[in-house]
Each structure stands twice: as C-alpha cells, then as structure tokens.
Amino acid sequence: VGCGGTLAKWAAAGCVVHHAVFTDGSKGTWNPDADTAALIATRQVEQRDAAHRLGARGSVTFLGAVDGELENTVEMRDALVRLIRIVQPDVVLGHDPWKRYRLHPDHRNTGLNVCDAIVAARDPHFLKHHMTDHTVTHHRPDALLLWEADEANHAEDISSQVNAKLAALESHISQFESTMKATDEDGMAVFRDRMRSRMADLGSAHSFGAAEIFHLMNRL
C-alpha cells in the first residue's frame, strides 16, 4: 500500500528488491473460527506472489512476530540488522513511526525497529560480539524512505506502475475483507477505484499521473 508502485518501478529499472515482513498475519482476519496456522502459511504464499507481481527478484524474509504483538526490542532490531548487513540495501523503506495518530501498534513498532536497525547496521560495534558469521560486516544504506509520512518531502512518479501495484495488492486474497473491505468483485472494483484516486491525488501535487509520497532521509 505504501510503496508497491515505487518497488515495481525500481525492479523494472533493474534493482534487486527484497522484502522483510515483521508479523505473521495470524490475526489478520475477521473470521473468529479461522485456522490461524493455515492463515500464517497462506499469508506467506500471498506475500511471495505479491513480490513476484512487483518484479522483485530478491529475498522475502519473514521475521515471525505474532500479529498485534510486535514490539520495539533489541532482539527484533538485531534480526533486522543481520538482514540489512547480508542484503546490503542502497535504500530501505518502512513505516513512518512518528506519524501522528497512527493507530496500529505493529505499524508504529515496525517503523521504530527499522529506524533503530539502520543505526545499528551502519556502526561496526553493534552486534560485534554476537555475530556468528564474521564475514557479515556493517553496512550503511544511502537512504531511508518512510511511507505514510507525517511530513512528506519526496514523491515517486508511479504513473506506469499503477496496474502492477494493484496486481500485487490483489495477491493478498486473505485480506480482501479485512483490509480492502471487499467480499465480492463489486467490492474489489470499489477498492481499485479508491486506490487509483488516491494515487492520482498524490501525483497531482507533483504533476505526476500517480505518485507515492515519503519522508526521505539521506544522511544516515
């Protein structure tokens, strides 16, 4: 939702795009009788399919926090630090943890973990005594892009990636009811129209046909 068009654009330009998913999706349904173990497995299949539809050729890593229980912890930060040092991304993207009135705790804490991991990944003494593979060295990304930003200062033109973004979103079939608010094709049509209008509105301020906006930090 926050950056799919940007990832599709960069993937088409030859970038290797990796995904990290913090939570297991086990509470991501309105069905009180759902088999949560099956839902976790389904969500992983859907996420890999979504990455494929965006053209992403990198890894998809599931960090495994229980849905709704993600916290900003040293353990989660360290897991992401290891991933950053292995993948060595030029750009990292994540939730803006400082967005006012952000309700969902997982989104808030994902943002905090990402920002904290950037600092730890770049500095050689973090995890120095805990890394079992000492060939994995510290890494400083060039930039951090935070979506749903409280104060946006950067826009990406995704005019040519709208369909790819929608296709990736529609990989998440298990979330149609809870996230897209759709239980049939008519509901999905409403969702697509809503997303297209949102992307167009964001683009109009920058003379783009469609856009995603971020807070860009490039002094890391």
PDB file of N, CA, C and O in Angstrom, residues 6-18 54-58 90-91:
ATOM      1  N   THR A   6       6.529   2.143  -6.223  1.00  0.00           N
ATOM      2  CA  THR A   6       7.950   2.508  -6.236  1.00  0.00           C
ATOM      3  C   THR A   6       8.815   1.272  -6.405  1.00  0.00           C
ATOM      4  O   THR A   6       9.766   1.257  -7.202  1.00  0.00           O
ATOM      5  N   LEU A   7       8.487   0.210  -5.688  1.00  0.00           N
ATOM      6  CA  LEU A   7       9.259  -1.030  -5.814  1.00  0.00           C
ATOM      7  C   LEU A   7       9.131  -1.612  -7.216  1.00  0.00           C
ATOM      8  O   LEU A   7      10.114  -2.117  -7.779  1.00  0.00           O
ATOM      9  N   ALA A   8       7.936  -1.557  -7.788  1.00  0.00           N
ATOM     10  CA  ALA A   8       7.741  -2.068  -9.150  1.00  0.00           C
ATOM     11  C   ALA A   8       8.564  -1.258 -10.144  1.00  0.00           C
ATOM     12  O   ALA A   8       9.165  -1.814 -11.075  1.00  0.00           O
ATOM     13  N   LYS A   9       8.598   0.048  -9.967  1.00  0.00           N
ATOM     14  CA  LYS A   9       9.373   0.905 -10.868  1.00  0.00           C
ATOM     15  C   LYS A   9      10.864   0.593 -10.765  1.00  0.00           C
ATOM     16  O   LYS A   9      11.556   0.459 -11.785  1.00  0.00           O
ATOM     17  N   TRP A  10      11.339   0.480  -9.549  1.00  0.00           N
ATOM     18  CA  TRP A  10      12.770   0.203  -9.368  1.00  0.00           C
ATOM     19  C   TRP A  10      13.136  -1.191  -9.872  1.00  0.00           C
ATOM     20  O   TRP A  10      14.205  -1.387 -10.443  1.00  0.00           O
ATOM     21  N   ALA A  11      12.251  -2.166  -9.646  1.00  0.00           N
ATOM     22  CA  ALA A  11      12.514  -3.515 -10.144  1.00  0.00           C
ATOM     23  C   ALA A  11      12.588  -3.521 -11.667  1.00  0.00           C
ATOM     24  O   ALA A  11      13.463  -4.164 -12.260  1.00  0.00           O
ATOM     25  N   ALA A  12      11.692  -2.781 -12.321  1.00  0.00           N
ATOM     26  CA  ALA A  12      11.709  -2.699 -13.781  1.00  0.00           C
ATOM     27  C   ALA A  12      12.968  -2.033 -14.293  1.00  0.00           C
ATOM     28  O   ALA A  12      13.422  -2.318 -15.411  1.00  0.00           O
ATOM     29  N   ALA A  13      13.553  -1.166 -13.476  1.00  0.00           N
ATOM     30  CA  ALA A  13      14.790  -0.484 -13.858  1.00  0.00           C
ATOM     31  C   ALA A  13      16.040  -1.320 -13.577  1.00  0.00           C
ATOM     32  O   ALA A  13      17.150  -0.878 -13.863  1.00  0.00           O
ATOM     33  N   GLY A  14      15.845  -2.522 -13.007  1.00  0.00           N
ATOM     34  CA  GLY A  14      16.968  -3.426 -12.780  1.00  0.00           C
ATOM     35  C   GLY A  14      17.405  -3.569 -11.341  1.00  0.00           C
ATOM     36  O   GLY A  14      18.360  -4.302 -11.055  1.00  0.00           O
ATOM     37  N   CYS A  15      16.735  -2.887 -10.414  1.00  0.00           N
ATOM     38  CA  CYS A  15      17.089  -3.013  -8.998  1.00  0.00           C
ATOM     39  C   CYS A  15      16.669  -4.385  -8.463  1.00  0.00           C
ATOM     40  O   CYS A  15      15.669  -4.949  -8.893  1.00  0.00           O
ATOM     41  N   VAL A  16      17.439  -4.884  -7.512  1.00  0.00           N
ATOM     42  CA  VAL A  16      17.053  -6.094  -6.785  1.00  0.00           C
ATOM     43  C   VAL A  16      16.261  -5.643  -5.561  1.00  0.00           C
ATOM     44  O   VAL A  16      16.768  -4.903  -4.729  1.00  0.00           O
ATOM     45  N   VAL A  17      15.026  -6.091  -5.478  1.00  0.00           N
ATOM     46  CA  VAL A  17      14.125  -5.670  -4.405  1.00  0.00           C
ATOM     47  C   VAL A  17      13.917  -6.828  -3.436  1.00  0.00           C
ATOM     48  O   VAL A  17      13.524  -7.927  -3.833  1.00  0.00           O
ATOM     49  N   HIS A  18      14.187  -6.568  -2.157  1.00  0.00           N
ATOM     50  CA  HIS A  18      13.973  -7.548  -1.091  1.00  0.00           C
ATOM     51  C   HIS A  18      12.811  -7.096  -0.215  1.00  0.00           C
ATOM     52  O   HIS A  18      12.587  -5.896  -0.054  1.00  0.00           O
ATOM     53  N   LEU A  54       5.353  -7.650  -8.417  1.00  0.00           N
ATOM     54  CA  LEU A  54       6.065  -6.368  -8.475  1.00  0.00           C
ATOM     55  C   LEU A  54       7.359  -6.469  -9.282  1.00  0.00           C
ATOM     56  O   LEU A  54       7.991  -5.452  -9.556  1.00  0.00           O
ATOM     57  N   GLY A  55       7.749  -7.686  -9.626  1.00  0.00           N
ATOM     58  CA  GLY A  55       9.007  -7.879 -10.338  1.00  0.00           C
ATOM     59  C   GLY A  55      10.197  -8.011  -9.423  1.00  0.00           C
ATOM     60  O   GLY A  55      11.348  -7.963  -9.881  1.00  0.00           O
ATOM     61  N   ALA A  56       9.959  -8.178  -8.129  1.00  0.00           N
ATOM     62  CA  ALA A  56      11.048  -8.264  -7.158  1.00  0.00           C
ATOM     63  C   ALA A  56      11.789  -9.585  -7.304  1.00  0.00           C
ATOM     64  O   ALA A  56      11.173 -10.651  -7.299  1.00  0.00           O
ATOM     65  N   ARG A  57      13.106  -9.494  -7.417  1.00  0.00           N
ATOM     66  CA  ARG A  57      13.934 -10.692  -7.610  1.00  0.00           C
ATOM     67  C   ARG A  57      14.714 -11.068  -6.358  1.00  0.00           C
ATOM     68  O   ARG A  57      15.460 -12.048  -6.352  1.00  0.00           O
ATOM     69  N   GLY A  58      14.571 -10.298  -5.281  1.00  0.00           N
ATOM     70  CA  GLY A  58      15.329 -10.554  -4.063  1.00  0.00           C
ATOM     71  C   GLY A  58      14.612 -11.503  -3.122  1.00  0.00           C
ATOM     72  O   GLY A  58      13.628 -12.162  -3.472  1.00  0.00           O
ATOM     73  N   ASP A  90      20.833  -0.360  -0.803  1.00  0.00           N
ATOM     74  CA  ASP A  90      21.134   1.059  -1.010  1.00  0.00           C
ATOM     75  C   ASP A  90      20.051   1.923  -0.370  1.00  0.00           C
ATOM     76  O   ASP A  90      20.335   3.004   0.146  1.00  0.00           O
ATOM     77  N   VAL A  91      18.800   1.454  -0.434  1.00  0.00           N
ATOM     78  CA  VAL A  91      17.666   2.190   0.116  1.00  0.00           C
ATOM     79  C   VAL A  91      16.835   1.230   0.959  1.00  0.00           C
ATOM     80  O   VAL A  91      16.598   0.093   0.563  1.00  0.00           O
TER      81      VAL A  91
END
